[in-house]
mmCIF file of C-alpha atoms and ligand atoms in Angstrom:
data_model
loop_
_atom_site.group_PDB
_atom_site.id
_atom_site.type_symbol
_atom_site.label_atom_id
_atom_site.label_comp_id
_atom_site.label_asym_id
_atom_site.label_seq_id
_atom_site.Cartn_x
_atom_site.Cartn_y
_atom_site.Cartn_z
ATOM 1 C CA MET T 57 13.058 0.444 -23.031
ATOM 2 C CA ARG T 58 9.770 2.237 -22.336
ATOM 3 C CA ALA T 59 9.445 4.181 -19.071
ATOM 4 C CA ILE T 60 6.987 6.612 -17.491
ATOM 5 C CA GLN T 61 8.897 9.415 -15.810
ATOM 6 C CA ILE T 62 8.347 12.746 -14.126
ATOM 7 C CA ASP T 63 10.661 15.762 -14.394
ATOM 8 C CA ARG T 64 8.476 17.940 -12.181
ATOM 9 C CA TYR T 65 5.692 17.460 -9.653
ATOM 10 C CA GLY T 66 1.993 17.892 -10.391
ATOM 11 C CA GLY T 67 -1.121 16.193 -11.740
ATOM 12 C CA SER T 68 -1.209 13.355 -14.258
ATOM 13 C CA GLU T 69 -0.184 15.863 -16.964
ATOM 14 C CA VAL T 70 3.416 15.684 -15.680
ATOM 15 C CA LEU T 71 3.772 12.000 -16.694
ATOM 16 C CA ILE T 72 6.208 11.646 -19.615
ATOM 17 C CA ARG T 73 6.721 8.591 -21.846
ATOM 18 C CA ARG T 74 10.402 8.053 -22.599
ATOM 19 C CA GLU T 75 12.669 5.591 -24.369
ATOM 20 C CA LEU T 76 15.544 4.971 -21.964
ATOM 21 C CA PRO T 77 18.540 2.637 -21.976
ATOM 22 C CA ILE T 78 17.963 -0.623 -20.099
ATOM 23 C CA PRO T 79 19.464 -0.050 -16.621
ATOM 24 C CA CYS T 80 22.701 -1.775 -15.747
ATOM 25 C CA PRO T 81 22.422 -3.525 -12.352
ATOM 26 C CA GLY T 82 24.919 -2.540 -9.679
ATOM 27 C CA ALA T 83 26.943 -5.193 -7.848
ATOM 28 C CA ASP T 84 24.164 -5.810 -5.285
ATOM 29 C CA GLU T 85 21.273 -5.448 -7.724
ATOM 30 C CA VAL T 86 19.329 -7.626 -10.120
ATOM 31 C CA LEU T 87 17.875 -6.522 -13.443
ATOM 32 C CA ILE T 88 14.217 -7.559 -13.694
ATOM 33 C CA ARG T 89 12.268 -7.786 -16.945
ATOM 34 C CA LEU T 90 8.888 -6.622 -15.647
ATOM 35 C CA ALA T 91 5.660 -8.412 -16.440
ATOM 36 C CA TYR T 92 3.436 -6.335 -14.132
ATOM 37 C CA SER T 93 3.723 -3.171 -12.090
ATOM 38 C CA GLY T 94 1.352 -2.238 -9.291
ATOM 39 C CA VAL T 95 -0.341 1.162 -9.297
ATOM 40 C CA ASN T 96 -0.434 2.688 -5.821
ATOM 41 C CA PHE T 97 -1.398 5.883 -4.104
ATOM 42 C CA MET T 98 2.288 6.206 -3.318
ATOM 43 C CA ASP T 99 2.824 6.812 -7.065
ATOM 44 C CA ILE T 100 0.360 9.695 -6.909
ATOM 45 C CA HIS T 101 2.012 11.065 -3.755
ATOM 46 C CA THR T 102 5.390 10.760 -5.553
ATOM 47 C CA ARG T 103 4.041 12.492 -8.662
ATOM 48 C CA GLU T 104 2.696 15.301 -6.463
ATOM 49 C CA GLY T 105 6.064 15.757 -4.726
ATOM 50 C CA LYS T 106 5.122 14.528 -1.245
ATOM 51 C CA TYR T 107 8.453 12.671 -0.941
ATOM 52 C CA ALA T 108 10.564 15.524 -2.313
ATOM 53 C CA ARG T 109 12.012 16.126 1.145
ATOM 54 C CA SER T 110 11.408 12.704 2.689
ATOM 55 C CA ARG T 111 14.087 11.054 4.767
ATOM 56 C CA THR T 112 12.336 7.661 4.719
ATOM 57 C CA TYR T 113 11.679 7.714 0.977
ATOM 58 C CA PRO T 114 14.347 9.972 -0.528
ATOM 59 C CA GLN T 115 13.411 10.735 -4.121
ATOM 60 C CA THR T 116 14.926 13.009 -6.751
ATOM 61 C CA LEU T 117 13.934 14.153 -10.245
ATOM 62 C CA PRO T 118 13.740 12.803 -12.853
ATOM 63 C CA THR T 119 12.118 9.653 -11.452
ATOM 64 C CA THR T 120 10.629 6.644 -13.165
ATOM 65 C CA LEU T 121 7.371 6.101 -11.291
ATOM 66 C CA GLY T 122 6.128 2.843 -9.783
ATOM 67 C CA ILE T 123 7.387 1.156 -6.622
ATOM 68 C CA GLU T 124 6.417 -2.492 -7.085
ATOM 69 C CA GLY T 125 6.576 -5.117 -9.754
ATOM 70 C CA ALA T 126 6.965 -8.750 -10.725
ATOM 71 C CA GLY T 127 8.786 -10.385 -13.599
ATOM 72 C CA THR T 128 11.856 -12.468 -14.397
ATOM 73 C CA ILE T 129 15.521 -11.917 -13.677
ATOM 74 C CA GLU T 130 17.437 -10.826 -16.754
ATOM 75 C CA LEU T 131 20.876 -10.037 -15.272
ATOM 76 C CA LEU T 132 22.644 -10.421 -11.928
ATOM 77 C CA GLY T 133 24.991 -7.980 -10.216
ATOM 78 C CA SER T 134 28.462 -9.369 -9.506
ATOM 79 C CA LYS T 135 27.792 -9.868 -5.759
ATOM 80 C CA VAL T 136 24.334 -11.463 -6.083
ATOM 81 C CA ASP T 137 24.358 -15.199 -5.471
ATOM 82 C CA ASP T 138 20.846 -16.071 -4.278
ATOM 83 C CA PHE T 139 19.074 -15.606 -7.645
ATOM 84 C CA ARG T 140 19.493 -17.075 -11.140
ATOM 85 C CA VAL T 141 18.731 -15.598 -14.545
ATOM 86 C CA GLY T 142 15.137 -16.551 -15.416
ATOM 87 C CA ASP T 143 13.905 -16.703 -11.787
ATOM 88 C CA ARG T 144 10.362 -15.420 -11.259
ATOM 89 C CA VAL T 145 10.558 -12.592 -8.722
ATOM 90 C CA ALA T 146 8.708 -9.658 -7.166
ATOM 91 C CA TYR T 147 9.661 -6.632 -5.077
ATOM 92 C CA CYS T 148 8.391 -3.342 -3.675
ATOM 93 C CA LEU T 149 9.654 0.008 -2.347
ATOM 94 C CA SER T 150 12.090 0.645 -5.182
ATOM 95 C CA TRP T 151 11.160 3.291 -7.742
ATOM 96 C CA GLY T 152 11.123 2.468 -11.450
ATOM 97 C CA SER T 153 8.432 -0.178 -12.083
ATOM 98 C CA TYR T 154 6.493 1.830 -14.721
ATOM 99 C CA ALA T 155 9.028 0.527 -17.266
ATOM 100 C CA ASP T 156 10.067 -2.574 -19.184
ATOM 101 C CA TYR T 157 13.043 -3.228 -16.878
ATOM 102 C CA ALA T 158 14.056 -2.242 -13.353
ATOM 103 C CA ALA T 159 17.358 -2.613 -11.503
ATOM 104 C CA VAL T 160 16.488 -3.448 -7.895
ATOM 105 C CA ALA T 161 18.591 -4.102 -4.786
ATOM 106 C CA ALA T 162 18.617 -7.898 -4.410
ATOM 107 C CA TRP T 163 17.681 -7.761 -0.714
ATOM 108 C CA ARG T 164 14.305 -6.263 -1.675
ATOM 109 C CA VAL T 165 13.541 -9.075 -4.142
ATOM 110 C CA VAL T 166 11.688 -12.331 -3.378
ATOM 111 C CA HIS T 167 11.205 -15.511 -5.354
ATOM 112 C CA VAL T 168 7.647 -16.066 -6.588
ATOM 113 C CA PRO T 169 6.481 -19.662 -6.140
ATOM 114 C CA ASP T 170 5.498 -21.483 -9.364
ATOM 115 C CA ALA T 171 1.934 -21.810 -8.089
ATOM 116 C CA LEU T 172 1.479 -18.029 -7.873
ATOM 117 C CA PRO T 173 0.768 -16.042 -11.066
ATOM 118 C CA LEU T 174 3.123 -13.073 -11.502
ATOM 119 C CA GLU T 175 0.137 -10.766 -11.659
ATOM 120 C CA LEU T 176 -0.891 -11.724 -8.106
ATOM 121 C CA ALA T 177 2.691 -11.400 -6.920
ATOM 122 C CA ALA T 178 2.843 -7.855 -8.315
ATOM 123 C CA ALA T 179 -0.533 -7.028 -6.803
ATOM 124 C CA SER T 180 0.357 -8.304 -3.356
ATOM 125 C CA MET T 181 3.831 -6.998 -2.540
ATOM 126 C CA PHE T 182 3.272 -3.386 -1.480
ATOM 127 C CA HIS T 183 -0.260 -3.723 -0.154
ATOM 128 C CA GLY T 184 0.230 -7.256 1.185
ATOM 129 C CA LEU T 185 3.405 -6.460 3.109
ATOM 130 C CA THR T 186 1.799 -3.280 4.423
ATOM 131 C CA ALA T 187 -1.324 -5.103 5.634
ATOM 132 C CA HIS T 188 0.965 -7.762 7.142
ATOM 133 C CA TYR T 189 3.027 -5.405 9.313
ATOM 134 C CA LEU T 190 0.009 -3.264 10.229
ATOM 135 C CA ALA T 191 -1.997 -6.278 11.418
ATOM 136 C CA HIS T 192 0.790 -8.258 13.091
ATOM 137 C CA ASP T 193 3.325 -5.737 14.344
ATOM 138 C CA VAL T 194 1.490 -2.450 14.805
ATOM 139 C CA GLY T 195 -2.119 -3.415 15.586
ATOM 140 C CA LYS T 196 -1.160 -6.764 17.150
ATOM 141 C CA LEU T 197 -4.515 -8.149 16.045
ATOM 142 C CA GLY T 198 -5.781 -11.374 17.539
ATOM 143 C CA PRO T 199 -8.707 -12.907 19.405
ATOM 144 C CA GLY T 200 -10.449 -10.374 21.632
ATOM 145 C CA VAL T 201 -9.049 -7.364 19.745
ATOM 146 C CA THR T 202 -11.471 -4.984 18.032
ATOM 147 C CA CYS T 203 -10.378 -2.751 15.171
ATOM 148 C CA LEU T 204 -11.704 -0.329 12.599
ATOM 149 C CA VAL T 205 -10.329 -0.382 9.041
ATOM 150 C CA HIS T 206 -11.009 2.726 6.946
ATOM 151 C CA SER T 207 -11.071 2.602 3.118
ATOM 152 C CA ALA T 208 -11.749 -1.093 3.466
ATOM 153 C CA SER T 209 -12.440 -1.761 -0.218
ATOM 154 C CA GLY T 210 -9.034 -0.387 -1.261
ATOM 155 C CA GLY T 211 -5.963 -2.487 -1.933
ATOM 156 C CA ILE T 212 -4.668 -2.378 1.634
ATOM 157 C CA GLY T 213 -8.110 -2.316 3.226
ATOM 158 C CA GLN T 214 -9.314 -5.561 1.659
ATOM 159 C CA LEU T 215 -6.187 -7.366 2.828
ATOM 160 C CA LEU T 216 -6.247 -5.841 6.306
ATOM 161 C CA VAL T 217 -9.864 -6.888 6.802
ATOM 162 C CA GLN T 218 -9.079 -10.476 5.791
ATOM 163 C CA ILE T 219 -5.893 -10.778 7.834
ATOM 164 C CA GLY T 220 -7.533 -9.179 10.882
ATOM 165 C CA ALA T 221 -10.523 -11.518 10.715
ATOM 166 C CA GLN T 222 -8.254 -14.538 10.239
ATOM 167 C CA LEU T 223 -6.195 -13.548 13.268
ATOM 168 C CA GLY T 224 -9.435 -13.649 15.265
ATOM 169 C CA ALA T 225 -10.026 -9.911 15.661
ATOM 170 C CA THR T 226 -13.403 -8.257 15.292
ATOM 171 C CA VAL T 227 -13.059 -5.995 12.248
ATOM 172 C CA TYR T 228 -15.313 -3.027 11.559
ATOM 173 C CA ALA T 229 -14.933 -1.282 8.228
ATOM 174 C CA THR T 230 -15.741 2.053 6.624
ATOM 175 C CA THR T 231 -16.056 2.987 2.961
ATOM 176 C CA SER T 232 -17.487 5.850 0.904
ATOM 177 C CA THR T 233 -20.284 3.869 -0.776
ATOM 178 C CA GLU T 234 -22.595 1.015 0.099
ATOM 179 C CA ALA T 235 -21.233 -1.052 -2.812
ATOM 180 C CA LYS T 236 -17.738 -0.710 -1.347
ATOM 181 C CA ALA T 237 -19.077 -1.588 2.116
ATOM 182 C CA GLN T 238 -20.414 -4.837 0.660
ATOM 183 C CA VAL T 239 -16.904 -5.638 -0.625
ATOM 184 C CA ALA T 240 -15.616 -5.232 2.949
ATOM 185 C CA ARG T 241 -18.348 -7.500 4.336
ATOM 186 C CA ASN T 242 -17.505 -10.098 1.704
ATOM 187 C CA ARG T 243 -13.877 -9.951 2.877
ATOM 188 C CA GLY T 244 -14.886 -10.757 6.460
ATOM 189 C CA ALA T 245 -15.754 -7.481 8.166
ATOM 190 C CA THR T 246 -18.158 -7.977 11.071
ATOM 191 C CA ALA T 247 -19.894 -4.744 10.068
ATOM 192 C CA ALA T 248 -19.201 -2.212 7.324
ATOM 193 C CA PHE T 249 -20.718 1.252 7.088
ATOM 194 C CA LEU T 250 -20.109 4.669 5.530
ATOM 195 C CA TYR T 251 -17.858 7.402 6.935
ATOM 196 C CA ASP T 252 -21.036 9.493 7.119
ATOM 197 C CA HIS T 253 -19.157 12.771 7.780
ATOM 198 C CA GLY T 254 -17.462 11.338 10.863
ATOM 199 C CA ARG T 255 -20.535 9.679 12.331
ATOM 200 C CA PHE T 256 -18.744 6.345 11.848
ATOM 201 C CA ALA T 257 -17.302 7.067 15.313
ATOM 202 C CA ASP T 258 -20.795 6.995 16.839
ATOM 203 C CA THR T 259 -21.574 3.764 14.988
ATOM 204 C CA VAL T 260 -18.381 2.197 16.350
ATOM 205 C CA ARG T 261 -19.216 3.336 19.879
ATOM 206 C CA ALA T 262 -22.696 1.841 19.556
ATOM 207 C CA LEU T 263 -21.339 -1.456 18.193
ATOM 208 C CA THR T 264 -18.827 -1.748 21.051
ATOM 209 C CA GLY T 265 -21.232 -0.935 23.874
ATOM 210 C CA GLY T 266 -19.847 2.603 24.187
ATOM 211 C CA ARG T 267 -16.232 1.469 24.650
ATOM 212 C CA GLY T 268 -14.674 2.144 21.237
ATOM 213 C CA VAL T 269 -12.286 -0.111 19.353
ATOM 214 C CA ASP T 270 -8.800 -1.081 20.440
ATOM 215 C CA VAL T 271 -7.190 -0.028 17.147
ATOM 216 C CA VAL T 272 -8.146 2.233 14.242
ATOM 217 C CA PHE T 273 -6.276 1.943 10.915
ATOM 218 C CA ASP T 274 -6.593 5.298 9.163
ATOM 219 C CA PRO T 275 -5.084 5.854 5.662
ATOM 220 C CA VAL T 276 -7.336 8.856 4.943
ATOM 221 C CA GLY T 277 -5.952 11.609 7.183
ATOM 222 C CA ARG T 278 -7.564 15.011 7.464
ATOM 223 C CA PRO T 279 -11.211 14.043 6.756
ATOM 224 C CA THR T 280 -11.278 11.173 9.283
ATOM 225 C CA LEU T 281 -8.476 11.346 11.841
ATOM 226 C CA ARG T 282 -10.226 13.337 14.545
ATOM 227 C CA ASP T 283 -13.272 11.079 14.360
ATOM 228 C CA SER T 284 -10.905 8.098 14.421
ATOM 229 C CA LEU T 285 -9.777 9.383 17.839
ATOM 230 C CA ARG T 286 -13.440 9.415 18.901
ATOM 231 C CA ALA T 287 -13.879 5.808 17.742
ATOM 232 C CA THR T 288 -10.950 4.535 19.836
ATOM 233 C CA ARG T 289 -11.220 3.172 23.375
ATOM 234 C CA THR T 290 -9.394 4.724 26.316
ATOM 235 C CA LYS T 291 -5.655 4.018 25.944
ATOM 236 C CA GLY T 292 -6.310 2.568 22.483
ATOM 237 C CA LEU T 293 -4.157 2.940 19.366
ATOM 238 C CA VAL T 294 -4.748 5.107 16.298
ATOM 239 C CA VAL T 295 -2.634 4.061 13.324
ATOM 240 C CA SER T 296 -2.441 6.956 10.880
ATOM 241 C CA PHE T 297 -0.726 5.171 7.991
ATOM 242 C CA GLY T 298 -1.695 7.329 5.019
ATOM 243 C CA SER T 299 -3.122 10.626 3.865
ATOM 244 C CA VAL T 300 -5.185 10.036 0.726
ATOM 245 C CA GLY T 301 -7.568 12.742 1.939
ATOM 246 C CA GLY T 302 -4.840 15.242 2.938
ATOM 247 C CA ASN T 303 -2.383 15.700 5.802
ATOM 248 C CA VAL T 304 -3.383 16.593 9.353
ATOM 249 C CA THR T 305 -1.131 19.528 10.175
ATOM 250 C CA ASP T 306 -2.723 20.976 13.290
ATOM 251 C CA LEU T 307 -3.088 18.160 15.813
ATOM 252 C CA ASN T 308 -2.295 19.200 19.387
ATOM 253 C CA PRO T 309 -1.110 16.284 21.596
ATOM 254 C CA ILE T 310 -3.605 17.387 24.249
ATOM 255 C CA GLU T 311 -6.330 16.084 21.922
ATOM 256 C CA LEU T 312 -4.973 12.562 22.471
ATOM 257 C CA GLY T 313 -5.314 13.081 26.211
ATOM 258 C CA GLU T 314 -8.831 14.434 25.930
ATOM 259 C CA ALA T 315 -9.818 11.491 23.715
ATOM 260 C CA GLY T 316 -8.751 9.022 26.422
ATOM 261 C CA SER T 317 -4.937 8.890 26.742
ATOM 262 C CA LEU T 318 -4.652 7.539 23.206
ATOM 263 C CA PHE T 319 -1.559 6.334 21.388
ATOM 264 C CA LEU T 320 -1.096 7.764 17.897
ATOM 265 C CA THR T 321 1.461 6.324 15.486
ATOM 266 C CA ARG T 322 2.462 7.197 11.924
ATOM 267 C CA PRO T 323 4.233 4.011 10.770
ATOM 268 C CA ARG T 324 5.944 3.433 7.433
ATOM 269 C CA LEU T 325 6.505 0.202 5.549
ATOM 270 C CA ALA T 326 10.189 1.049 4.993
ATOM 271 C CA ASP T 327 10.807 0.769 8.744
ATOM 272 C CA HIS T 328 9.138 -2.653 8.775
ATOM 273 C CA LEU T 329 11.073 -3.991 5.765
ATOM 274 C CA THR T 330 14.643 -3.290 6.748
ATOM 275 C CA ASP T 331 16.387 -6.502 5.658
ATOM 276 C CA ALA T 332 16.040 -9.426 3.251
ATOM 277 C CA LYS T 333 14.937 -11.838 5.981
ATOM 278 C CA THR T 334 11.970 -9.643 6.929
ATOM 279 C CA VAL T 335 10.986 -8.986 3.311
ATOM 280 C CA ARG T 336 11.050 -12.728 2.587
ATOM 281 C CA ARG T 337 9.189 -13.683 5.760
ATOM 282 C CA ARG T 338 6.345 -11.252 5.143
ATOM 283 C CA ALA T 339 6.133 -12.082 1.416
ATOM 284 C CA ALA T 340 6.154 -15.838 2.150
ATOM 285 C CA ASP T 341 3.192 -15.439 4.536
ATOM 286 C CA ILE T 342 1.226 -13.469 1.936
ATOM 287 C CA PHE T 343 2.150 -15.711 -1.014
ATOM 288 C CA GLU T 344 1.319 -18.916 0.917
ATOM 289 C CA ALA T 345 -2.100 -17.546 1.897
ATOM 290 C CA LEU T 346 -2.822 -16.489 -1.689
ATOM 291 C CA ILE T 347 -1.861 -19.933 -2.994
ATOM 292 C CA ALA T 348 -3.925 -21.655 -0.277
ATOM 293 C CA GLY T 349 -6.872 -19.429 -1.158
ATOM 294 C CA THR T 350 -7.215 -18.083 2.386
ATOM 295 C CA LEU T 351 -6.351 -14.569 1.147
ATOM 296 C CA SER T 352 -7.815 -12.927 -1.940
ATOM 297 C CA ILE T 353 -6.813 -9.856 -3.870
ATOM 298 C CA GLY T 354 -9.356 -8.112 -6.035
ATOM 299 C CA ILE T 355 -7.618 -6.850 -9.196
ATOM 300 C CA ALA T 356 -9.253 -3.487 -9.902
ATOM 301 C CA GLY T 357 -8.108 -3.408 -13.519
ATOM 302 C CA ARG T 358 -5.200 -4.043 -15.863
ATOM 303 C CA THR T 359 -3.958 -1.054 -17.804
ATOM 304 C CA THR T 360 -0.879 -0.559 -20.016
ATOM 305 C CA LEU T 361 2.025 1.864 -19.962
ATOM 306 C CA ASP T 362 0.083 3.866 -22.590
ATOM 307 C CA ASN T 363 -2.796 4.530 -20.238
ATOM 308 C CA VAL T 364 -1.370 5.105 -16.766
ATOM 309 C CA GLU T 365 -3.032 8.521 -16.494
ATOM 310 C CA GLN T 366 -6.444 6.879 -16.387
ATOM 311 C CA ALA T 367 -5.389 4.512 -13.584
ATOM 312 C CA HIS T 368 -4.141 7.476 -11.547
ATOM 313 C CA GLN T 369 -7.336 9.427 -12.148
ATOM 314 C CA ASP T 370 -9.497 6.451 -11.192
ATOM 315 C CA LEU T 371 -7.595 6.134 -7.893
ATOM 316 C CA GLU T 372 -7.848 9.854 -7.187
ATOM 317 C CA HIS T 373 -11.572 9.890 -8.017
ATOM 318 C CA ARG T 374 -12.223 6.876 -5.765
ATOM 319 C CA LYS T 375 -13.449 4.716 -8.648
ATOM 320 C CA THR T 376 -10.976 1.947 -7.859
ATOM 321 C CA VAL T 377 -11.981 -1.110 -5.852
ATOM 322 C CA GLY T 378 -9.030 -3.377 -5.088
ATOM 323 C CA LYS T 379 -5.645 -3.263 -6.782
ATOM 324 C CA PRO T 380 -4.882 -1.677 -10.165
ATOM 325 C CA LEU T 381 -2.061 -3.172 -12.241
ATOM 326 C CA ILE T 382 -0.067 -2.246 -15.332
ATOM 327 C CA ARG T 383 0.517 -5.192 -17.664
ATOM 328 C CA ILE T 384 3.958 -4.569 -19.117
ATOM 329 C CA ALA T 385 5.179 -7.670 -20.944
HETATM 330 N N1 NAP Z 965 2.360 3.756 6.023
HETATM 331 C C1 NAP Z 965 2.553 2.761 5.195
HETATM 332 O O1 NAP Z 965 3.325 1.847 5.474
HETATM 333 C C2 NAP Z 965 1.828 2.760 3.898
HETATM 334 C C3 NAP Z 965 1.996 1.710 2.988
HETATM 335 C C4 NAP Z 965 1.251 1.722 1.825
HETATM 336 C C5 NAP Z 965 0.384 2.785 1.552
HETATM 337 N N2 NAP Z 965 0.266 3.792 2.452
HETATM 338 C C6 NAP Z 965 -0.631 4.903 2.242
HETATM 339 O O2 NAP Z 965 -1.945 4.450 2.405
HETATM 340 C C7 NAP Z 965 -2.809 5.243 1.619
HETATM 341 C C8 NAP Z 965 -3.667 4.311 0.767
HETATM 342 O O3 NAP Z 965 -2.944 4.005 -0.423
HETATM 343 P P1 NAP Z 965 -3.148 2.738 -1.334
HETATM 344 O O4 NAP Z 965 -2.309 2.753 -2.496
HETATM 345 O O5 NAP Z 965 -2.927 1.616 -0.490
HETATM 346 O O6 NAP Z 965 -4.601 2.844 -1.797
HETATM 347 P P2 NAP Z 965 -5.806 1.920 -1.388
HETATM 348 O O7 NAP Z 965 -5.520 1.103 -0.194
HETATM 349 O O8 NAP Z 965 -6.233 1.215 -2.601
HETATM 350 O O9 NAP Z 965 -6.810 2.998 -0.901
HETATM 351 C C9 NAP Z 965 -7.535 3.759 -1.777
HETATM 352 C C10 NAP Z 965 -8.851 4.039 -1.065
HETATM 353 O O10 NAP Z 965 -8.736 5.234 -0.310
HETATM 354 C C11 NAP Z 965 -10.058 5.700 -0.069
HETATM 355 N N3 NAP Z 965 -10.101 7.155 0.009
HETATM 356 C C12 NAP Z 965 -10.480 7.850 1.096
HETATM 357 N N4 NAP Z 965 -10.379 9.145 0.864
HETATM 358 C C13 NAP Z 965 -9.945 9.295 -0.395
HETATM 359 C C14 NAP Z 965 -9.668 10.428 -1.199
HETATM 360 N N5 NAP Z 965 -9.831 11.682 -0.748
HETATM 361 N N6 NAP Z 965 -9.232 10.232 -2.464
HETATM 362 C C15 NAP Z 965 -9.070 8.995 -2.921
HETATM 363 N N7 NAP Z 965 -9.313 7.865 -2.209
HETATM 364 C C16 NAP Z 965 -9.759 8.027 -0.940
HETATM 365 C C17 NAP Z 965 -10.923 5.156 -1.210
HETATM 366 O O11 NAP Z 965 -11.927 4.335 -0.622
HETATM 367 P P3 NAP Z 965 -13.319 4.987 -0.200
HETATM 368 O O12 NAP Z 965 -13.900 5.614 -1.431
HETATM 369 O O13 NAP Z 965 -14.112 3.869 0.329
HETATM 370 O O14 NAP Z 965 -12.982 6.005 0.863
HETATM 371 C C18 NAP Z 965 -9.981 4.277 -2.016
HETATM 372 O O15 NAP Z 965 -10.563 3.056 -2.358
HETATM 373 C C19 NAP Z 965 -1.904 6.196 0.844
HETATM 374 O O16 NAP Z 965 -1.834 7.439 1.512
HETATM 375 C C20 NAP Z 965 -0.569 5.517 0.885
HETATM 376 O O17 NAP Z 965 0.522 6.377 0.747
HETATM 377 C C21 NAP Z 965 0.974 3.800 3.605
#
């Protein structure tokens, strides 16, 4: 089978196309013939070596890139009894989706309803389940809650804006361009504006009568985090869930005190997807909303295994709006 692997960490030049044997599923795994793989910033972080020493996401070389996909079951491990060969399925947080086949632990895999195209299932697992736990479990969004979503035209951002608005929260959004801000407004943001070198914090203060928002969702990191503290109300919550702009390595806890006794958390999806029941519950919520049309995912583009480098570069150069996919089968 075809696979995109890395043997060393670096830029998109380290991606290698290989012919590999089709994996043999272990007793608790299923073999999936992939139709689509998602392309995520996590793939870029993996390629760059950010998980080389991670406890949450242990990863070794060589690795087949890609952590989410959708397709059909080709083979079942001997202990798997809740799937059948031919079932339409999707999964996330298991490396190896930039390939024709992936062997995945069955507990991570969900059935895809007939009414949902596999491409939307692939596009919605990683970002959808992330937006789900961030909105429900971390931010606890609901009526009367105000929040700020950074990078709101990205894959996670678009979903977080929609889910937050549907839960009744007031959602403010930031983006790097006016065109991207319009995407956030179209998804339900009450107001969307540019980062403006950190002046978004002043805009948020002005929009909230000087108070600041209850929750800030920050996937950017170094360029925004300190201004995210400024945008948060006294005793509010800053959710630093990513670092597309670089890690913050010099934050002194006293800064949280000075900013108003803030709470700062660095959550990870893996800790909010610890068993099959939780994976299925979150995926069912997202899939049902997609089928009902109450949630939309903008597909940024569909590339092939021959052209993954371009998809990575587009993400890194901020040209991507929504979710990029690799069409495999
Ligand atoms: N903690 C978790 O559970 C969890 C789960 C999933 C992903 N993540 C993390 O969240 C982050 C977002 O990843 P994603 O795959 O989900 O992408 P994404 O949501 O599609 O976000 C990409 C967006 O990031 C924004 N961005 C800001 N600064 C950027 C920079 N310096 N370079 C490139 N883009 C920049 C861009 O929007 P603008 O141009 O508008 O700024 C771009 O549209 C990653 O760090 C990822 O690892 C965390």
